Short mmCIF file of C-alpha atoms and ligand atoms in Angstrom, two decimals:
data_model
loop_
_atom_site.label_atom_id
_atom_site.label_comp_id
_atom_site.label_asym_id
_atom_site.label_seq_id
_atom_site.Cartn_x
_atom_site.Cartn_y
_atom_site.Cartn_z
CA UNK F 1 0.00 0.00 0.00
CA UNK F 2 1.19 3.37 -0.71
CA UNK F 3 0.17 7.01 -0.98
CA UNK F 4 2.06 10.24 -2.46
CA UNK F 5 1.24 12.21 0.67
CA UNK F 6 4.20 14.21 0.90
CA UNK F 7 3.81 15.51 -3.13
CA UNK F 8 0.44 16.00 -2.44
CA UNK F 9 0.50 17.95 0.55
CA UNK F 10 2.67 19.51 2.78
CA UNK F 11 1.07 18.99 6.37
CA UNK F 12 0.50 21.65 8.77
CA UNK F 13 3.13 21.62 11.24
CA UNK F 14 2.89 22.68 14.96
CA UNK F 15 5.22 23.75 17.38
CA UNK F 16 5.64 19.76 18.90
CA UNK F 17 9.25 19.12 19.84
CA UNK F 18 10.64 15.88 17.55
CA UNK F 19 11.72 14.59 20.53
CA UNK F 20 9.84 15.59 23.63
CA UNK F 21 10.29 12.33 24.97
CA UNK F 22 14.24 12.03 25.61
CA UNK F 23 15.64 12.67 28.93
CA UNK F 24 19.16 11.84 27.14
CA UNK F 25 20.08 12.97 23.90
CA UNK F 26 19.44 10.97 21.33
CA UNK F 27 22.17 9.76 18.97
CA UNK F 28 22.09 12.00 15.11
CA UNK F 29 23.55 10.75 12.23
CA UNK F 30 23.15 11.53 8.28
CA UNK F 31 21.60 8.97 6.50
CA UNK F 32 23.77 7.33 4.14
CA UNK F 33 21.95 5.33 1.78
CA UNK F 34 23.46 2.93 -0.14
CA UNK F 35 23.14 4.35 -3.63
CA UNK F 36 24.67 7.51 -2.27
CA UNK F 37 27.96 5.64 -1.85
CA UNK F 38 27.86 3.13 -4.55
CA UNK F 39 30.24 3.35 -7.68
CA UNK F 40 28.59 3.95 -11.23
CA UNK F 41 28.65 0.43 -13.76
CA UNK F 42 30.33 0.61 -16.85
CA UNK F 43 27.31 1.17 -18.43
CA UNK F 44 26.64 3.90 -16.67
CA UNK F 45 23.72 3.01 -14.41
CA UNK F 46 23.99 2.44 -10.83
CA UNK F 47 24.25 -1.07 -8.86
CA UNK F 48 21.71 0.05 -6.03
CA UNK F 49 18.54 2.72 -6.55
CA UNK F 50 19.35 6.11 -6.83
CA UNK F 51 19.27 8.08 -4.00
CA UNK F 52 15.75 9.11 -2.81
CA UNK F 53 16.64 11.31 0.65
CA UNK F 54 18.93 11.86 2.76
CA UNK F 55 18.12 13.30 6.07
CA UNK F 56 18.59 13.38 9.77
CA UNK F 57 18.48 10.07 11.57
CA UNK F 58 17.46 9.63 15.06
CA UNK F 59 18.36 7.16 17.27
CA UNK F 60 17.75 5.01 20.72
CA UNK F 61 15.23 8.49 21.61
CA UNK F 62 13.48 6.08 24.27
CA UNK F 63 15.35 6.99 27.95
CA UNK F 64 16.35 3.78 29.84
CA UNK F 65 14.06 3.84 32.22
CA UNK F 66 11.12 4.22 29.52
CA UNK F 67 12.63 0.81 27.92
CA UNK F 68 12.03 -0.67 31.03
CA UNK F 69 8.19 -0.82 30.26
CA UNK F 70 8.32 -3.08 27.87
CA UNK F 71 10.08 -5.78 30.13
CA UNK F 72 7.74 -5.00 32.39
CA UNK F 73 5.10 -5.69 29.76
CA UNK F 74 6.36 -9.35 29.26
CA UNK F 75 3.13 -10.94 31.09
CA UNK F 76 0.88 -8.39 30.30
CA UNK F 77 2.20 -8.88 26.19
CA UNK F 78 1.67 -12.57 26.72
CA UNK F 79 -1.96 -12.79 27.81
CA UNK F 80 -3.33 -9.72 25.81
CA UNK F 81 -1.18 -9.46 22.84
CA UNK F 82 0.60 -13.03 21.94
CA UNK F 83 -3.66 -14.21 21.72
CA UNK F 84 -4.08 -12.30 18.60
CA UNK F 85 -1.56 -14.83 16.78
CA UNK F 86 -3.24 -17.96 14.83
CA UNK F 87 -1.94 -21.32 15.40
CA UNK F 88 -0.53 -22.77 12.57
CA UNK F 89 -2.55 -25.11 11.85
CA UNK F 90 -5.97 -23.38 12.33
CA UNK F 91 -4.21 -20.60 9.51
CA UNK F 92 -5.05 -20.66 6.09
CA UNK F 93 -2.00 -21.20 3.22
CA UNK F 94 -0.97 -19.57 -0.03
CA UNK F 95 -2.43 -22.91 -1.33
CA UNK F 96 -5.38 -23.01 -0.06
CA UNK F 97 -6.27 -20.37 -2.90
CA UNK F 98 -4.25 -21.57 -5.94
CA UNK F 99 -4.49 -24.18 -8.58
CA UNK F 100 -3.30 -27.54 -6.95
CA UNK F 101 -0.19 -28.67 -8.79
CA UNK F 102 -0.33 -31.88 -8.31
CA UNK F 103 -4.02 -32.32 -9.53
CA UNK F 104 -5.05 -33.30 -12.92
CA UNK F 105 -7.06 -30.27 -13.15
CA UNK F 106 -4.05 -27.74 -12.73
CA UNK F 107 -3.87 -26.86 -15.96
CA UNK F 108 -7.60 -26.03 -16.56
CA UNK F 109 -7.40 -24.11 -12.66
CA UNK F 110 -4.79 -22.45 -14.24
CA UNK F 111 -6.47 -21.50 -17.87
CA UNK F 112 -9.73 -20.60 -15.48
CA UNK F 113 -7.57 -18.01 -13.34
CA UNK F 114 -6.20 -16.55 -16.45
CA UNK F 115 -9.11 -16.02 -18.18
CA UNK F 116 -10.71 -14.18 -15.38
CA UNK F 117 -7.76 -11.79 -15.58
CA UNK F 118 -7.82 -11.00 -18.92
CA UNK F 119 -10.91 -8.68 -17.61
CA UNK F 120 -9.33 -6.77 -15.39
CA UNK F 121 -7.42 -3.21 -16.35
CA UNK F 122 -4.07 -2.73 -16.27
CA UNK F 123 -4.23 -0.31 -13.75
CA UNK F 124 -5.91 -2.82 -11.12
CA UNK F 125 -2.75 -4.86 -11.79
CA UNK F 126 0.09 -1.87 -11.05
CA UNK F 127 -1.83 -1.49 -7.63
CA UNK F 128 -1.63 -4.80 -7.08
CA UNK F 129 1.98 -5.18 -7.94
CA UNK F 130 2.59 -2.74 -5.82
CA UNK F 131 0.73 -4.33 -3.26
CA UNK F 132 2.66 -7.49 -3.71
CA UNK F 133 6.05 -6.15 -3.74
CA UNK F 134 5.47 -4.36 -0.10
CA UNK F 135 4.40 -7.57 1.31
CA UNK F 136 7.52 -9.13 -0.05
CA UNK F 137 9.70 -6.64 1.43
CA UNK F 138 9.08 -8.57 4.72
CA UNK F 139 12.80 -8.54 5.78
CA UNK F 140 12.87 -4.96 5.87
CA UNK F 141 9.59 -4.97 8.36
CA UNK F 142 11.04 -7.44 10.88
CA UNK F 143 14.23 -5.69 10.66
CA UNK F 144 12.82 -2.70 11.96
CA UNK F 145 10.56 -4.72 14.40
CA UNK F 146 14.10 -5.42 15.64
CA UNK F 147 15.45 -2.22 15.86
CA UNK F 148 13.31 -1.27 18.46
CA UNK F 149 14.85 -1.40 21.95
CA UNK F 150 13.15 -3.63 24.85
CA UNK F 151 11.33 -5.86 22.26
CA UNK F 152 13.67 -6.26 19.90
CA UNK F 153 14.32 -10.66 19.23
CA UNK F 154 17.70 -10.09 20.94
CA UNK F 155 18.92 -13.40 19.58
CA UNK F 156 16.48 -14.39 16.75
CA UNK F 157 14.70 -16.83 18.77
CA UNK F 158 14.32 -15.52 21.68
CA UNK F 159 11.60 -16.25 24.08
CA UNK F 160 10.12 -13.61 24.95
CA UNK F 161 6.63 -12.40 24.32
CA UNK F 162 8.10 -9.87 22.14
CA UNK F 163 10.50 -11.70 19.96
CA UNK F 164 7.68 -14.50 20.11
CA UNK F 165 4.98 -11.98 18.67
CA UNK F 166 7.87 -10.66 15.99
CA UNK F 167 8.63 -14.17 14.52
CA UNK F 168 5.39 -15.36 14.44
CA UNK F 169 3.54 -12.01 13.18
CA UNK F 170 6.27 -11.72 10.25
CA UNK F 171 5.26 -15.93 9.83
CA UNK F 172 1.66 -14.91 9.09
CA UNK F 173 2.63 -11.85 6.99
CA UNK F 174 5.12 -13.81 5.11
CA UNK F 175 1.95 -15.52 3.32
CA UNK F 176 0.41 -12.25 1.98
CA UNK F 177 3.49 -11.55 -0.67
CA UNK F 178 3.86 -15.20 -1.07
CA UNK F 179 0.35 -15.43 -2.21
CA UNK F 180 0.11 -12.51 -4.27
CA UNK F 181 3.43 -13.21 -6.04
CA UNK F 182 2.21 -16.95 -7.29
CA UNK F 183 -1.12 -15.67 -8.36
CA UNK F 184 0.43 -12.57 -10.40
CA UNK F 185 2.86 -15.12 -11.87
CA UNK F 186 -0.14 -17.45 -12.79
CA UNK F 187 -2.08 -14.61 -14.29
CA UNK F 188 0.02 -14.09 -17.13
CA UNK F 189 -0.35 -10.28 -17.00
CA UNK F 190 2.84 -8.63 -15.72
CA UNK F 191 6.22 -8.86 -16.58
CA UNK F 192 7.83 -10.95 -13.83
CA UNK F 193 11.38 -10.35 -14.22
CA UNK F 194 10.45 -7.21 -13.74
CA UNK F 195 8.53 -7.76 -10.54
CA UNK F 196 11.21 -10.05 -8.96
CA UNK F 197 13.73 -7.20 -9.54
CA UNK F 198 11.77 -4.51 -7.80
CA UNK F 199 11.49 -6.64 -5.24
CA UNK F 200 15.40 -7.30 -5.11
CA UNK F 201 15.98 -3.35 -4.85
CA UNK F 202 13.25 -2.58 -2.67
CA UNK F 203 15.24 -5.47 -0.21
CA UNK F 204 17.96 -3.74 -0.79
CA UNK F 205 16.93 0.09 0.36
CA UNK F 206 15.47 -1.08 3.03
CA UNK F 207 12.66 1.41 4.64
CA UNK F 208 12.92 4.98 6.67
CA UNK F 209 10.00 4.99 8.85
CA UNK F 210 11.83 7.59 11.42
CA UNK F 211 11.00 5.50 14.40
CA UNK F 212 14.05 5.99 16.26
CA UNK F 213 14.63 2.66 18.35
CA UNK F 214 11.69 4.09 20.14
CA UNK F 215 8.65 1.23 20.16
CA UNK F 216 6.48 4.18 21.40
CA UNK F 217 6.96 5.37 18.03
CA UNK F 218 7.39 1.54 16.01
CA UNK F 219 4.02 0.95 17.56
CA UNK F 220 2.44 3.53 16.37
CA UNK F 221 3.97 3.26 12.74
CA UNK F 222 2.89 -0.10 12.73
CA UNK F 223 -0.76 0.53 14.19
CA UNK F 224 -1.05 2.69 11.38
CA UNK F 225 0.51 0.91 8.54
CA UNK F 226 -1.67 -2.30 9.83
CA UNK F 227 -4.70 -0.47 9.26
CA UNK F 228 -3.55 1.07 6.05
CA UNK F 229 -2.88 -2.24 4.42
CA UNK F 230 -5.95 -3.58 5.87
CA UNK F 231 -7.86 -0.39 3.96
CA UNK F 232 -5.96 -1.02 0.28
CA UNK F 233 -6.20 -5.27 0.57
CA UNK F 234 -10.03 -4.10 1.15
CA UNK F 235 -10.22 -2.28 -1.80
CA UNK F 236 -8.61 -4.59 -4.04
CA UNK F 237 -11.12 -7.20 -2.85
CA UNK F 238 -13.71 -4.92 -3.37
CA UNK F 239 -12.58 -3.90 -7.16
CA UNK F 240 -12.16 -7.87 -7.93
CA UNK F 241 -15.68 -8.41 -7.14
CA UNK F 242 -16.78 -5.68 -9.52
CA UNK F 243 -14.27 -6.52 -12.31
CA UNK F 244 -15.92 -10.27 -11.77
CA UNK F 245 -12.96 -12.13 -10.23
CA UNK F 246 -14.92 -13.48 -7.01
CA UNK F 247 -11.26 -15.59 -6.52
CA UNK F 248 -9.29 -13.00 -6.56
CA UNK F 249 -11.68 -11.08 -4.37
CA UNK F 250 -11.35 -13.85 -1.99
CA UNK F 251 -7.21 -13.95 -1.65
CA UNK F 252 -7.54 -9.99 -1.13
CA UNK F 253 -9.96 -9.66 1.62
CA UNK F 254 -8.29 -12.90 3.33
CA UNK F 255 -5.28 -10.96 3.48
CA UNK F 256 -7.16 -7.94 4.64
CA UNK F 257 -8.79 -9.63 7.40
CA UNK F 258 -4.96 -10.74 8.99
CA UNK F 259 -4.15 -7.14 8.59
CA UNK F 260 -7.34 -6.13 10.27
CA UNK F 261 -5.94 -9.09 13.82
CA UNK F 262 -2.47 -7.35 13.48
CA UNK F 263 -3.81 -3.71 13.80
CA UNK F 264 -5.82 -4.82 16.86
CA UNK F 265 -2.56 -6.15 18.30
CA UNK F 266 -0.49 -3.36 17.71
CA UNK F 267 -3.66 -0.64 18.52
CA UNK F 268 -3.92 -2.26 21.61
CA UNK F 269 -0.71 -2.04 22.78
CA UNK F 270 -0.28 1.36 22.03
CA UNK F 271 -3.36 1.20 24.30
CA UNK F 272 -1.73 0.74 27.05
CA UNK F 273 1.11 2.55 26.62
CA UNK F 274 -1.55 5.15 26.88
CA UNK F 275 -2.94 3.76 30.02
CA UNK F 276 1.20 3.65 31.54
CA UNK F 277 2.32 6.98 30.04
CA UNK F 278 -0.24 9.02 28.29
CA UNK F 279 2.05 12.18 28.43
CA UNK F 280 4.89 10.38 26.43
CA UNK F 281 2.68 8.11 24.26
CA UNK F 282 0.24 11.63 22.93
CA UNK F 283 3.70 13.45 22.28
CA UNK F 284 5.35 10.34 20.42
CA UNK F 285 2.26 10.01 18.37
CA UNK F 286 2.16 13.83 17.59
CA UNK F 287 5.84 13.36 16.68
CA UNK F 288 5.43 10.38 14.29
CA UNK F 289 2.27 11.89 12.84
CA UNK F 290 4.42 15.12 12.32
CA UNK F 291 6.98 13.42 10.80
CA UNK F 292 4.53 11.73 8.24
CA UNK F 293 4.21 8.17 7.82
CA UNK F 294 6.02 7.29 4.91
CA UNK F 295 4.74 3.62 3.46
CA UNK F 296 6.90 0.52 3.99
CA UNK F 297 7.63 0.75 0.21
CA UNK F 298 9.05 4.68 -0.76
CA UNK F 299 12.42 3.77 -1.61
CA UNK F 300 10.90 1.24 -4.34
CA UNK F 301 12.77 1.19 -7.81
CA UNK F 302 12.70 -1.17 -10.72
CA UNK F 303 15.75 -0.28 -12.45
CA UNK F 304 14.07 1.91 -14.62
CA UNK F 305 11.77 5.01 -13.47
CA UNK F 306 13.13 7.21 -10.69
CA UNK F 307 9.88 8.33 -9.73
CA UNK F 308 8.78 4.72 -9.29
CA UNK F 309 6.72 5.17 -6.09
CA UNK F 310 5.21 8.51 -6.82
CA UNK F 311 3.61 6.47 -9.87
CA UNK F 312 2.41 3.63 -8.13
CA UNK F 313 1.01 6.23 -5.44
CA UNK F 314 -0.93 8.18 -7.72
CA UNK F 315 -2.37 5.17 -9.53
CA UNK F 316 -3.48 3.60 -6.45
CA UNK F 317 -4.87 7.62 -5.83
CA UNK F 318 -6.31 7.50 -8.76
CA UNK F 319 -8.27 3.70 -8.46
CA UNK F 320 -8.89 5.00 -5.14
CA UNK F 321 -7.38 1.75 -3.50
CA UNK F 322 -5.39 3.85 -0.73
CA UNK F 323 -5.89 7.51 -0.72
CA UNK F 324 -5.06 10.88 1.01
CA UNK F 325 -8.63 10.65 2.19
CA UNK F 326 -7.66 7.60 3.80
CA UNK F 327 -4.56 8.71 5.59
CA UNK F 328 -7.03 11.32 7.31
CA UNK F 329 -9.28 8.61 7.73
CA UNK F 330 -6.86 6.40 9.38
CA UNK F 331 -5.16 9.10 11.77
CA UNK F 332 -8.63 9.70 13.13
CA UNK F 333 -9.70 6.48 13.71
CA UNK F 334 -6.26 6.28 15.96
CA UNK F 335 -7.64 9.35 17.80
CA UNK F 336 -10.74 7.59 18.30
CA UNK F 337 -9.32 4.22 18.75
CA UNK F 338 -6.62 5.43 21.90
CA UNK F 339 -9.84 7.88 22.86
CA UNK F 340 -7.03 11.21 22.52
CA UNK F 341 -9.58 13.74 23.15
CA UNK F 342 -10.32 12.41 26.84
CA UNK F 343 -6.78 11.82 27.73
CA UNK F 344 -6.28 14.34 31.28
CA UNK F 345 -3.76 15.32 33.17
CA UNK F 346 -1.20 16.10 30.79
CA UNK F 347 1.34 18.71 30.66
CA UNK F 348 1.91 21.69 28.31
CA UNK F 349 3.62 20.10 26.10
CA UNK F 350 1.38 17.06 26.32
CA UNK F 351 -1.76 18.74 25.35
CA UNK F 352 -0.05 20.91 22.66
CA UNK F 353 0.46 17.31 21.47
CA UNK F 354 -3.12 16.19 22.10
CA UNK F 355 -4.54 19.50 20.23
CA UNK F 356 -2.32 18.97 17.42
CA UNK F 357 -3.40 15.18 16.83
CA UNK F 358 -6.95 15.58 17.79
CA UNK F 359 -6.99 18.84 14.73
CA UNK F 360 -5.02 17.34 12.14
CA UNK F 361 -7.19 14.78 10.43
CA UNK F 362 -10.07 17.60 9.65
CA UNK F 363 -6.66 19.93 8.77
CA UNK F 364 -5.41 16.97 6.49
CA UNK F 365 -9.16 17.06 4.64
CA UNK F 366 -9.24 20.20 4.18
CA UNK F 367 -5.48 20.54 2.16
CA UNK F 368 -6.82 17.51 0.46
CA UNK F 369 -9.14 19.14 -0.27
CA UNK F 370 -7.45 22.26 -1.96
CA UNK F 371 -5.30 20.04 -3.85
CA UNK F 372 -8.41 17.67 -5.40
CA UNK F 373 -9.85 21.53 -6.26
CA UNK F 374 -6.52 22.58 -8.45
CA UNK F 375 -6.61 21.24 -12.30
CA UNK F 376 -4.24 18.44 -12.41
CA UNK F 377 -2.56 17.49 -16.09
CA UNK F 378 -3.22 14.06 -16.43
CA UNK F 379 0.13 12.38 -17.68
CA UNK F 380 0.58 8.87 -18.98
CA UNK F 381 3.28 6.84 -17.51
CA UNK F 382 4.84 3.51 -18.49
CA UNK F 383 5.30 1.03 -15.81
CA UNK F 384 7.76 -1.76 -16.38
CA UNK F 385 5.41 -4.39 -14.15
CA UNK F 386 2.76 -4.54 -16.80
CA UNK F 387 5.53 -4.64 -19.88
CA UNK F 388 6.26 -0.83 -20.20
CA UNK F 389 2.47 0.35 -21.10
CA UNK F 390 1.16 3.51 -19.60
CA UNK F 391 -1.35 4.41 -17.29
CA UNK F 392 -2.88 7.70 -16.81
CA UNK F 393 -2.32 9.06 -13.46
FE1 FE2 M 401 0.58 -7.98 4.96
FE1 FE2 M 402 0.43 -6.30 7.91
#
């Protein structure tokens, strides 16, 4: 999922410290990506993506004694958040919705499949690509899962509740790109070398959510990003139905519906970091929501168009499978979800943070709504994932 916010509007800021939360300083350092350092090919063209920012990192923001929470959480993770995980065996497999391979009837499953594609645009399958290759950037997600100090998976299997919930919750997500990738392939409809090397650079740039270490703020990104993938899955279910492909509609919303468990987990332990500390957890979410969320997949690349993401963005704008009006829609849910507006006893800071949180979702409407109100020039663009034709964004 994926959404041009920060082309298409420049949020109102407020006078929220970045880092109200830090009794210590936190660590700074530029950003080095890796296409910033990398050496031009003989033929001119660089190994890695070219470089899409380079900015300020923060890092380890969380004071020790705010880390401490989260061991303190162990039980508390264990009863309330390790029961949103499915078993195994009771959870449904990438197979369960594809042709069976070693049936006699693969090849017809697979003739079926591909003739119900053929009706569907070519702009329903960039979103979905798109879609695809964020799930199957699923390194980069537990990677940053990991990054966050006192639940980080300190030695990859490590047993507690936190490192349990990472393994297993990237073990469930690792069938969404899995699934989508097989039935793209089966579809016959996008260029798959194409695909698979998106995927390879997108691995390889990695993601800059601007979390800082801090699971105040990895909690938050994630609550968020949960429900935004839950959102765009939905609509591509939705569009299936409507373009006739009741299967298709059916892997979709499957996938939306473990989104839909994960945000619950993650919403609810945000929760209670609101019940613990709502002073630090208001001003970390004013701080991440100031900072923007960028989407798991803004550093994507296929080798070919620089702009890569800003494409993908505006067709999935433009099909209205994740939108602007759904960023606003998201943040206020969260303001509804963690009940902001009734949060007491804060300090100055605290309910600058609160008044800036509970405000921007209507503020983020209304610039949307500006920018839907300016003429835009429609532009064709040629993506390489359906074999270089254009779309008009
Ligand atoms: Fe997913
Ligand atoms: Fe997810």
């Amino acid at each position: 999922m994926a959404l041009r916010l920060s082309s298409m509007i420049n949020f109102p800021t407020h006078n929220v410290s970045s880092k109200p939360h830090t009794l210590r300083s936190p660590r700074l350092c530029m950003a080095s990506t890796l296409h910033s350092i990398s050496k031009e090919t003989e033929n001119g063209k660089k190994p890695y993506s070219p470089p899409k920012e380079v900015h300020l990192q923060v890092t380890h923001s969380l004071p020790p004694q705010k880390v401490e929470i989260f061991k303190s959480l162990e039980g508390w993770a264990e009863d309330n958040i390790l029961v949103h995980l499915k078993p195994v065996e009771k959870c449904w497999q990438p197979q369960d919705f594809l042709p069976e391979p070693e049936s006699e009837g693969f090849y017809d499953q697979v003739r079926e499949l591909r003739e119900r594609a053929k009706e569907i645009p070519d702009d329903y399958f960039v979103a979905l690509v798109g879609d695809m290759i964020t799930e199957e950037a699923l390194p980069t997600y537990q990677t940053m899962l990991n990054t966050l100090d006192g639940v980080r998976d300190e030695t990859g299997a490590s047993p507690t509740s936190w490192g349990i919930w990472t393994r297993a919750w990237t073990a469930e997500e690792n069938r969404h790109g899995d699934l989508l990738n097989k039935y793209l392939y089966l579809s016959g409809r996008v260029d798959m070398k194409q695909v698979e090397k998106t995927i390879q650079y997108l691995i390889g740039s990695g993601m800059d959510p601007k979390t800082e270490n801090n699971p105040y703020l990895g909690f938050i990104y994630t609550s968020f990003q949960e429900r935004a993938t839950f959102i765009s899955h939905g609509n591509t279910a939705r569009q299936a139905k409507e373009h006739g492909d009741l299967k298709l509609a059916q892997i979709c919303g499957t996938i939306a519906a473990d989104e839909k468990r994960h945000e619950t987990a993650y919403t609810k332990i945000v929760e209670k970091l609101f019940e613990i500390d709502p002073n630090g957890t208001v001003m970390a979410f004013a701080d991440m929501m100031k900072k923007k969320i960028s989407m798991p997949a803004h550093l994507m690349y296929d080798g070919k168009d620089d702009n890569l993401f800003d494409h993908f963005a505006a067709v999935t704008q433009k099909l209205e499978v994740y939108t602007a009006k759904d960023y606003a829609d998201i943040m206020e849910f969260l303001v509804g979800r963690w009940k902001i507006e009734k949060l007491s006893g804060l300090s100055s800071e605290g309910h600058r943070a609160q008044d800036y949180v509970c405000k921007l979702p209507q503020r983020i409407r209304k610039l949307e709504e500006r920018a839907q109100g300016r003429t835009k020039q429609a532009s064709m663009v040629p993506f390489s994932w359906i074999f270089g034709r254009e779309i008009k964004i």
